[in-house]
Amino acid sequence: MGVSTLTTARILKGQLKGKTGEEEQLTWDKFPHSAFSKTYNQDHQTPDSAGTATAFLAGVKTNKGVIGVDARVKRGDCSTTPDTKLYSIGKLSLEKGKKVGFVTTTRVTHATPAALYAHTPERDWEGDDEKPSTGADDCKDIATQLVDENQDISVIMGGGRRYFLPQTMNDFERGSNSNSGRRDGRNLIEAWEMSKRDKNQTYRFVWNSTGFNSVDPHTTDYLLGLFESSHMQYEADRKDPSKETAGEPSLAEMTEKAIGILRKDPDGFFLLVEAGRIDHGHHATKAYLALHDTLAFDDAVAKAVEMTSEQDTLIIVTADHSHTFAMGGYPTRGNPIFGLTDKDGKSALDNNKKTYTTLVYGNGPGYQDVRQNLTENITCKYKTYTTLVYGNGPGYQDVRQNLTEDVTWYQDIRQNLTEDVPCKYKTYTTLMYGNGPGFKNVRQNLTEDVTCKYKTYTTQDTAFPLDSETHGGEDVGIFARGPFSHLFHGVREQNYIAHVMAFASCVGRYKDDKDCAASYKQPEAQDDTSSNPAPNVRMHCSLIIFISLSKFVFSFLSF
């Protein structure tokens, strides 16, 4: 979730309340401390979630596509993994006797949550069916690692049942599991339940809203909730009976349940909360989906603030990376965020006398060889093309030649950017703008004849055509409140976040009280009668992280 996502979600939140929107506040806008996080991977300028989540959870930058291991590992090469494991704030919290949990709207084996507990040279090895048939026997798939090697994690909620059930067993809701189910025939859900029965622990496994609503946090110590075969529904679709029949809890409801279970421990807890489908909405260049998931994330952060105290709980909101999503044009105050850019009471026109939106992507699937004009005859309020655009991504809808190195700055049709190498496909640049004089293609005008299929938040325009919009490489925000939140200021390397969490909660290299927050008194907590100057720290992330930002993540650390 980059800054553009924050701004546009804030405007949407206000407009849904009948305001102009710009004056609205997201929950973390009110946090007292903030900073910027540099998100690059060890080997890539623009990062992926595997490397970034490892950085902010384990405190070490690593390569794109690997999880919980350092940069000596070669992606996809199991033989390079010995002695490269990195241990996350979750693992360190467990070693200190704290409770740990995570909730996500993605699969629980997806990159960001997996960085809390797994170690693998390939983020895509979520289940054993995703691993190569040879050469990776010594590397366990991520779902197996979660169940067999992380039995002390108290709360696990998200999607991804497919990697926990055998291929021969139908999914509870979606039917056949033969395409992605387990080759080894194991039922990891039953294995998780058996591990709890063997230790006489109180536990629940749930897979729909009915089961979720029946869970009593006061009498449940371990909770496994897998609410979809793959990722959970977008917030915009969660209550749509044509897309979801079994029912799913919201991110705020999962956050509330998780805190209710974890806060029973007097030693404190760590909770990771990821609104990962913000990321997926952006990859599809569907700003409507991404921004409504951002508002669902806002609700989750608000619930965490409501249930915790600033005196003993550190809440951090950040993202693992950004996207190529941009907000541009000169729309008037209060112009619908999903609408056309306006000027003098009517739709603004570009140099080709065609309308355009405020919201755009730099690249992605929204690209079309020829597209109609966006008009104001919009039958789907807040669901059509808008002021939001991306500089590049799937939303691009014009025909262009490939860019070459001998490029003139304005061309109706442009050549490819190559180094004198003829290419079948067209190259694209790392840097791009959502609008402006660099436009080099011919396109039809965006019309108002937009059908409402899939709520007509079809796709935003993009500059370059890709199957999936890419991440953005710019810095993302960090917002914090609670004990030692003042340590977040300026511009920081992303792995700095993990070290602040460890210091504040006295775990890992800071486990001795003399080396951590326990040796300090917070200015707001100075009290001569206090016998415990070290407060609880909970960290709230939505990749997030990767809050995530493209993806927003918020974590709770509790002392």
XYZ file of C-alpha atoms in Angstrom:
559
model
C 0.000 0.000 0.000
C 1.780 3.043 -1.254
C 1.051 6.673 -0.484
C -1.318 6.905 -3.457
C -3.369 4.040 -2.010
C -3.535 5.789 1.347
C -4.651 9.078 -0.177
C -7.315 7.616 -2.445
C -8.650 5.267 0.245
C -8.937 8.237 2.592
C -10.937 10.138 -0.037
C -13.142 7.106 -0.696
C -13.811 6.706 3.039
C -14.998 10.295 3.231
C -17.067 10.135 0.064
C -18.862 7.039 1.321
C -19.924 9.224 4.271
C -21.274 11.893 1.940
C -18.267 14.219 2.323
C -15.942 15.548 -0.354
C -13.424 13.040 1.020
C -10.106 14.856 1.088
C -10.583 15.951 4.711
C -11.238 12.409 6.018
C -8.760 10.484 8.196
C -7.731 6.848 8.201
C -7.135 5.320 11.624
C -3.344 5.391 11.325
C -3.408 9.024 10.189
C -3.926 9.791 13.872
C -0.879 7.850 15.079
C 1.774 10.126 16.618
C 4.866 8.735 14.886
C 5.661 7.935 11.260
C 8.562 7.188 8.938
C 9.360 5.897 5.479
C 10.577 2.377 4.717
C 12.986 1.550 1.853
C 11.595 -1.632 0.325
C 14.182 -2.873 -2.197
C 15.238 -6.532 -2.053
C 18.868 -7.562 -1.823
C 18.854 -8.353 -5.547
C 15.999 -6.224 -6.986
C 15.175 -2.522 -7.081
C 11.453 -3.231 -7.076
C 10.730 -5.934 -4.503
C 8.379 -8.837 -4.001
C 6.540 -9.733 -0.802
C 8.696 -12.723 0.081
C 11.862 -10.653 0.413
C 10.167 -7.647 2.005
C 8.222 -9.673 4.595
C 11.422 -11.481 5.550
C 13.060 -8.074 6.014
C 10.484 -6.526 8.332
C 9.785 -9.725 10.247
C 13.289 -11.223 10.499
C 15.436 -8.099 10.343
C 17.572 -9.017 7.316
C 17.097 -8.010 3.677
C 17.094 -10.978 1.316
C 16.431 -11.885 -2.305
C 13.241 -11.741 -4.293
C 11.144 -14.900 -4.072
C 12.745 -16.509 -0.997
C 11.270 -16.674 2.493
C 12.971 -16.813 5.882
C 16.454 -17.377 4.445
C 19.323 -15.019 3.712
C 20.651 -13.818 0.354
C 23.110 -16.686 -0.056
C 20.192 -18.834 -1.202
C 19.557 -19.256 -4.908
C 15.857 -19.085 -5.665
C 14.367 -22.513 -6.286
C 17.575 -24.342 -5.353
C 17.022 -26.438 -2.259
C 20.700 -27.382 -2.049
C 21.665 -23.777 -1.228
C 19.497 -23.474 1.905
C 21.549 -25.155 4.701
C 22.664 -22.706 7.402
C 20.748 -19.793 5.862
C 17.657 -19.727 8.102
C 16.496 -16.406 9.527
C 14.244 -16.325 12.575
C 11.298 -13.973 12.649
C 9.891 -11.844 15.437
C 7.238 -14.547 15.776
C 9.777 -17.267 16.512
C 11.666 -15.013 18.925
C 8.431 -14.092 20.720
C 7.575 -17.759 21.194
C 11.028 -18.400 22.658
C 10.351 -15.651 25.210
C 7.074 -17.297 26.236
C 4.710 -14.955 24.377
C 1.676 -16.016 22.377
C 1.844 -15.585 18.598
C -0.818 -15.427 15.916
C -1.506 -14.143 12.414
C -4.538 -13.384 10.293
C -4.597 -12.631 6.569
C -7.026 -12.370 3.679
C -4.600 -14.314 1.465
C -3.730 -17.983 1.748
C -2.055 -18.600 5.115
C 0.878 -20.042 3.135
C 1.282 -16.924 0.993
C 4.520 -14.934 1.057
C 3.858 -12.414 3.823
C 2.365 -14.691 6.486
C 4.812 -17.465 5.554
C 7.733 -15.188 6.447
C 6.556 -15.388 10.049
C 7.193 -19.145 10.302
C 8.683 -20.735 7.166
C 12.098 -21.116 5.504
C 12.153 -21.850 1.786
C 14.115 -20.986 -1.390
C 10.855 -20.666 -3.361
C 7.766 -18.761 -2.226
C 5.577 -20.744 -4.642
C 6.156 -24.036 -2.792
C 3.026 -23.478 -0.719
C 1.959 -27.125 -0.990
C 3.768 -30.291 -2.010
C 1.995 -30.265 -5.371
C 3.770 -26.972 -6.160
C 7.243 -28.379 -5.581
C 9.257 -29.986 -8.390
C 9.062 -33.778 -8.410
C 12.844 -34.042 -8.073
C 15.598 -32.004 -6.500
C 13.653 -30.498 -3.603
C 13.110 -33.454 -1.267
C 15.069 -31.776 1.538
C 12.848 -28.681 1.492
C 9.410 -29.043 3.055
C 6.498 -27.211 1.482
C 5.191 -24.204 3.410
C 1.928 -25.786 4.593
C 3.821 -28.761 6.031
C 6.208 -26.419 7.837
C 3.286 -24.543 9.375
C 1.632 -27.654 10.792
C 4.636 -29.823 11.670
C 7.164 -27.231 12.817
C 5.061 -24.387 14.238
C 2.629 -26.062 16.602
C 2.955 -23.252 19.173
C 1.332 -20.604 16.962
C -1.976 -19.947 18.707
C -4.019 -18.232 15.980
C -3.922 -18.977 12.242
C -6.658 -17.471 10.056
C -6.939 -16.852 6.323
C -7.493 -18.859 3.152
C -5.644 -21.707 1.474
C -7.367 -24.980 2.406
C -6.205 -26.511 -0.881
C -2.672 -27.049 0.417
C -3.879 -28.742 3.616
C -6.176 -31.345 2.051
C -5.224 -34.364 -0.099
C -5.989 -34.382 -3.808
C -8.479 -37.205 -3.296
C -10.628 -35.203 -0.850
C -13.176 -32.624 -1.976
C -12.953 -29.140 -0.524
C -15.732 -28.305 1.961
C -17.041 -25.497 -0.236
C -15.418 -25.578 -3.680
C -15.594 -29.253 -4.634
C -12.690 -31.099 -6.261
C -9.237 -30.454 -4.836
C -7.407 -32.571 -7.408
C -5.567 -29.680 -9.090
C -3.803 -28.254 -6.036
C -4.301 -30.810 -3.268
C -1.566 -32.707 -1.523
C 0.241 -35.445 -3.439
C 1.419 -37.085 -0.219
C -2.175 -37.826 0.810
C -1.863 -36.092 4.173
C -4.735 -34.180 5.719
C -2.844 -31.394 7.479
C -6.009 -30.067 9.131
C -6.453 -33.391 10.904
C -2.749 -33.417 11.725
C -3.080 -29.973 13.330
C -6.089 -31.115 15.355
C -4.296 -34.273 16.491
C -1.290 -32.262 17.689
C -3.608 -30.272 19.957
C -5.511 -33.309 21.253
C -2.266 -35.068 22.119
C -1.317 -32.135 24.362
C -4.815 -31.738 25.860
C -5.048 -28.227 24.455
C -8.344 -26.454 23.774
C -8.651 -25.822 20.045
C -11.063 -25.155 17.185
C -10.858 -25.583 13.436
C -13.405 -23.523 11.463
C -13.948 -22.929 7.754
C -17.042 -20.707 7.480
C -18.686 -17.788 9.247
C -20.994 -20.034 11.278
C -18.083 -21.888 12.798
C -16.118 -18.673 13.272
C -18.958 -16.958 15.106
C -19.254 -19.914 17.494
C -15.640 -19.642 18.702
C -15.395 -18.336 22.266
C -11.994 -16.651 22.752
C -12.219 -17.179 26.518
C -12.315 -20.954 26.176
C -10.198 -21.381 23.037
C -6.410 -21.395 23.168
C -5.675 -22.479 19.579
C -7.658 -21.505 16.496
C -7.172 -22.591 12.880
C -9.522 -20.861 10.441
C -9.245 -21.645 6.734
C -12.108 -19.839 5.037
C -11.381 -20.471 1.373
C -9.763 -23.032 -0.881
C -7.487 -20.257 -2.168
C -7.462 -16.603 -1.095
C -10.379 -15.151 0.845
C -12.862 -12.966 -1.017
C -12.283 -9.303 -1.693
C -14.178 -7.161 0.794
C -16.379 -5.906 -2.074
C -17.384 -9.513 -2.819
C -17.417 -11.012 0.682
C -21.189 -10.743 1.098
C -22.048 -11.395 -2.550
C -23.927 -14.742 -2.653
C -22.828 -15.315 -6.242
C -19.207 -15.401 -5.071
C -19.340 -16.559 -1.457
C -21.808 -19.144 -0.168
C -20.327 -20.401 3.107
C -19.674 -16.973 4.577
C -16.374 -15.414 5.648
C -15.480 -13.122 8.549
C -14.128 -9.660 7.858
C -10.528 -8.738 8.601
C -11.715 -6.667 11.571
C -13.695 -9.616 12.946
C -10.676 -11.926 12.620
C -8.510 -9.310 14.322
C -10.954 -9.019 17.198
C -11.108 -12.789 17.665
C -7.335 -13.133 17.518
C -6.712 -10.445 20.130
C -9.362 -12.017 22.345
C -7.466 -15.316 22.318
C -3.920 -13.972 22.536
C -4.336 -11.350 25.236
C -5.139 -13.981 27.856
C -1.405 -14.625 28.151
C 0.136 -12.466 30.930
C 3.496 -12.579 29.123
C 2.105 -10.725 26.123
C 1.750 -11.617 22.474
C 2.652 -10.850 18.880
C -0.046 -10.619 16.190
C 0.459 -10.084 12.467
C -2.553 -8.850 10.493
C -2.301 -8.689 6.709
C -4.776 -7.195 4.248
C -3.134 -8.996 1.376
C -5.917 -8.632 -1.148
C -5.175 -4.933 -1.491
C -2.148 -6.197 -3.362
C -4.212 -8.505 -5.557
C -6.687 -5.764 -6.461
C -3.806 -3.602 -7.631
C -2.210 -6.437 -9.607
C -5.504 -6.721 -11.488
C -5.601 -2.904 -11.861
C -9.009 -2.916 -10.197
C -8.763 0.102 -7.925
C -12.293 -0.428 -6.630
C -11.300 -3.776 -5.126
C -7.980 -2.556 -3.733
C -9.424 0.549 -2.078
C -12.377 -1.204 -0.488
C -9.970 -3.753 0.969
C -7.917 -0.833 2.282
C -10.998 0.436 4.103
C -11.551 -3.050 5.540
C -7.974 -2.879 6.763
C -8.716 0.504 8.305
C -11.583 -1.114 10.204
C -9.217 -3.805 11.499
C -6.696 -1.254 12.746
C -9.514 0.676 14.422
C -10.646 -2.508 16.174
C -7.111 -3.126 17.423
C -6.870 0.424 18.747
C -10.208 -0.022 20.511
C -9.172 -3.289 22.183
C -5.685 -2.266 23.341
C -4.018 0.438 25.400
C -1.446 2.868 24.041
C 0.366 2.485 27.375
C 1.170 -1.186 26.882
C 0.662 -1.965 23.198
C 2.814 -0.978 20.237
C 0.840 -0.923 16.986
C 2.740 -0.526 13.718
C 1.039 -0.082 10.366
C 3.175 -0.480 7.268
C 3.402 -2.147 3.871
C 5.783 -4.560 2.296
C 5.808 -2.616 -0.981
C 3.906 -0.224 -3.186
C 2.304 -0.506 -6.653
C 2.356 1.488 -9.879
C -0.965 3.038 -8.856
C -1.234 6.813 -9.247
C -3.706 9.645 -8.763
C -3.452 12.466 -11.247
C -5.177 15.051 -13.372
C -6.671 18.160 -11.781
C -10.073 16.986 -10.516
C -12.049 19.473 -8.461
C -12.500 18.978 -4.735
C -14.972 16.188 -4.065
C -14.824 14.730 -7.585
C -15.828 11.041 -7.308
C -12.620 9.132 -6.752
C -13.689 6.421 -9.197
C -14.905 8.982 -11.761
C -13.567 10.877 -14.725
C -11.290 13.812 -14.159
C -13.380 16.970 -14.491
C -12.738 20.542 -15.607
C -15.105 23.524 -15.625
C -18.093 21.360 -14.793
C -17.544 18.704 -17.431
C -15.158 15.888 -18.237
C -11.568 16.957 -18.831
C -10.073 15.974 -22.189
C -6.549 14.964 -23.072
C -4.634 16.270 -26.127
C -6.501 13.792 -28.300
C -9.852 15.161 -27.060
C -10.507 12.045 -25.035
C -11.621 11.752 -21.436
C -9.435 10.225 -18.762
C -9.621 9.094 -15.166
C -7.903 10.345 -12.057
C -6.770 6.858 -11.121
C -4.284 5.038 -13.320
C -1.661 2.297 -13.273
C 1.769 2.352 -14.831
C 1.392 -1.191 -16.149
C -0.874 -4.198 -15.948
C -3.848 -6.002 -17.467
C -5.934 -2.849 -17.911
C -4.130 -2.171 -21.174
C -6.330 -2.374 -24.258
C -5.403 -1.970 -27.894
C -8.455 0.192 -28.394
C -10.724 1.472 -25.694
C -13.891 3.508 -25.525
C -14.217 6.888 -23.919
C -15.076 7.139 -20.244
C -18.238 9.151 -19.934
C -20.258 10.320 -16.995
C -23.272 8.116 -17.820
C -22.171 5.753 -15.118
C -24.778 3.364 -13.814
C -22.521 1.935 -11.133
C -21.829 4.626 -8.568
C -18.310 4.329 -7.166
C -17.688 1.342 -9.376
C -16.730 2.744 -12.783
C -13.489 4.188 -14.077
C -12.279 6.949 -11.907
C -9.860 9.657 -11.138
C -7.511 6.924 -9.986
C -5.033 5.694 -12.536
C -1.776 3.820 -12.743
C 1.304 4.932 -14.573
C 1.756 1.398 -15.865
C -0.049 -1.901 -15.602
C -2.952 -3.902 -16.950
C -5.200 -0.881 -17.397
C -3.446 0.482 -20.493
C -5.698 0.500 -23.538
C -3.856 1.782 -26.597
C -1.763 0.461 -29.439
C 1.893 1.406 -29.434
C 5.153 0.368 -31.026
C 8.012 -0.824 -28.882
C 10.344 1.710 -27.297
C 13.825 1.950 -28.727
C 16.848 3.739 -27.420
C 16.619 6.402 -30.159
C 13.306 7.652 -28.906
C 11.855 11.079 -29.601
C 9.848 12.329 -26.644
C 6.523 12.606 -28.375
C 5.312 10.122 -30.922
C 1.845 8.994 -31.817
C 3.370 5.588 -32.294
C 6.622 4.742 -30.632
C 9.324 2.150 -31.095
C 10.570 -0.342 -28.581
C 13.055 0.540 -25.839
C 15.692 -2.018 -26.690
C 19.426 -2.051 -27.007
C 19.284 -2.574 -30.752
C 17.732 -5.975 -30.226
C 14.611 -6.754 -32.262
C 11.873 -8.048 -29.946
C 8.670 -9.881 -30.690
C 7.121 -8.373 -27.608
C 7.500 -4.763 -26.591
C 9.724 -3.691 -23.758
C 8.729 -1.186 -21.126
C 10.542 1.167 -18.805
C 10.939 1.104 -15.034
C 9.806 4.721 -14.783
C 6.503 5.885 -16.161
C 3.808 8.530 -15.743
C 0.075 8.030 -15.562
C -0.566 10.927 -17.907
C 1.282 13.747 -19.694
C 3.162 14.584 -22.909
C 4.968 11.236 -23.021
C 1.865 9.571 -24.451
C 2.762 7.785 -27.680
C -0.258 5.776 -28.761
C -3.595 6.155 -30.423
C -6.652 5.165 -28.452
C -10.386 5.558 -28.616
C -12.151 7.753 -26.130
C -13.404 6.301 -22.864
C -17.142 6.203 -23.257
C -19.985 6.044 -20.829
C -21.240 2.789 -22.292
C -19.580 0.875 -19.532
C -21.315 -2.308 -18.508
C -21.493 -3.175 -14.863
C -20.049 -6.642 -15.211
C -17.987 -7.390 -12.149
C -19.259 -4.117 -10.710
C -17.583 -2.350 -13.641
C -14.562 -1.700 -11.608
C -13.111 -3.501 -14.584
C -9.620 -2.097 -14.865
C -8.002 1.307 -14.769
C -5.956 2.525 -17.706
C -2.318 1.508 -17.736
C 0.700 2.694 -19.663
C 2.170 -0.702 -20.531
C 0.288 -3.973 -21.135
C 1.179 -6.791 -18.721
C -0.787 -9.820 -17.547
C -0.387 -8.583 -14.003
C 0.497 -5.106 -12.779
C 3.833 -4.932 -11.009
C 4.834 -3.672 -7.595
C 6.161 -0.163 -7.214
C 9.683 0.442 -5.992
C 9.198 3.629 -3.978
C 9.319 3.950 -0.203
C 6.231 3.114 1.846
C 4.950 4.543 5.095
C 5.369 3.334 8.662
C 2.819 4.552 11.212
C 3.163 3.710 14.891
C 1.615 4.339 18.293
C 2.395 2.973 21.726
C 5.597 2.199 23.628
C 8.767 3.082 21.719
C 6.828 4.156 18.650
C 9.066 7.263 18.703
C 11.827 5.074 17.236
C 10.060 5.377 13.880
C 11.135 8.632 12.229
C 12.954 9.681 9.083
C 13.754 7.212 6.307
C 14.658 3.678 7.395
C 15.729 0.423 5.827
C 12.795 -1.980 5.928
C 14.595 -4.509 8.118
C 14.897 -1.805 10.819
C 11.237 -2.499 11.700
C 12.030 -5.977 13.025
C 14.786 -4.623 15.279
C 12.480 -2.024 16.836
C 9.931 -4.755 17.546
C 12.536 -7.007 19.101
C 13.953 -4.207 21.244
C 10.526 -3.045 22.381
C 9.364 -6.545 23.350
C 12.712 -7.779 24.739
C 13.172 -10.787 22.459
C 15.974 -12.201 20.322
C 19.248 -10.313 20.624
C 17.481 -7.961 23.052
C 16.076 -10.701 25.297
C 17.997 -9.592 28.391
C 16.215 -6.827 30.270
C 19.374 -4.736 30.464
C 19.585 -4.684 26.650
C 15.991 -3.861 25.782
C 13.029 -1.635 26.509
C 12.788 -3.070 30.027
C 15.736 -0.887 31.023
C 13.956 2.298 29.942
C 10.953 4.210 31.180
C 8.655 5.682 28.609
C 8.165 9.433 29.206
C 4.372 9.046 29.240
C 4.577 6.108 31.605
C 6.847 7.601 34.260
C 5.363 6.592 37.572
C 7.268 6.173 40.806
C 4.888 3.429 41.854
C 5.371 1.409 38.681
C 7.298 -1.805 39.152
C 7.260 -2.738 35.477
C 8.421 0.039 33.151
C 8.389 -2.273 30.122
C 4.992 -2.169 28.419
C 3.267 -4.587 26.087
C 4.120 -4.286 22.440
C 1.860 -5.580 19.694
C 2.639 -4.864 16.114
C -0.001 -4.487 13.425
C 1.091 -4.829 9.783
C -1.089 -5.093 6.365
C 1.977 -5.804 3.994
C 0.731 -4.205 4.343
C 2.627 -5.160 4.981
C 2.158 -5.137 3.316
C -0.276 -2.606 4.694
C 0.632 -4.674 1.806
C 1.226 0.080 0.522
C 0.111 -2.363 -1.869
C -0.282 -4.626 0.851
C -0.944 -3.288 4.296
C 0.129 -5.171 7.308
C -0.206 -4.303 10.921
C 1.384 -6.155 13.776
C 0.927 -6.201 17.465
C 3.702 -6.919 19.853
C 2.867 -7.400 23.466
C 5.326 -7.329 26.322
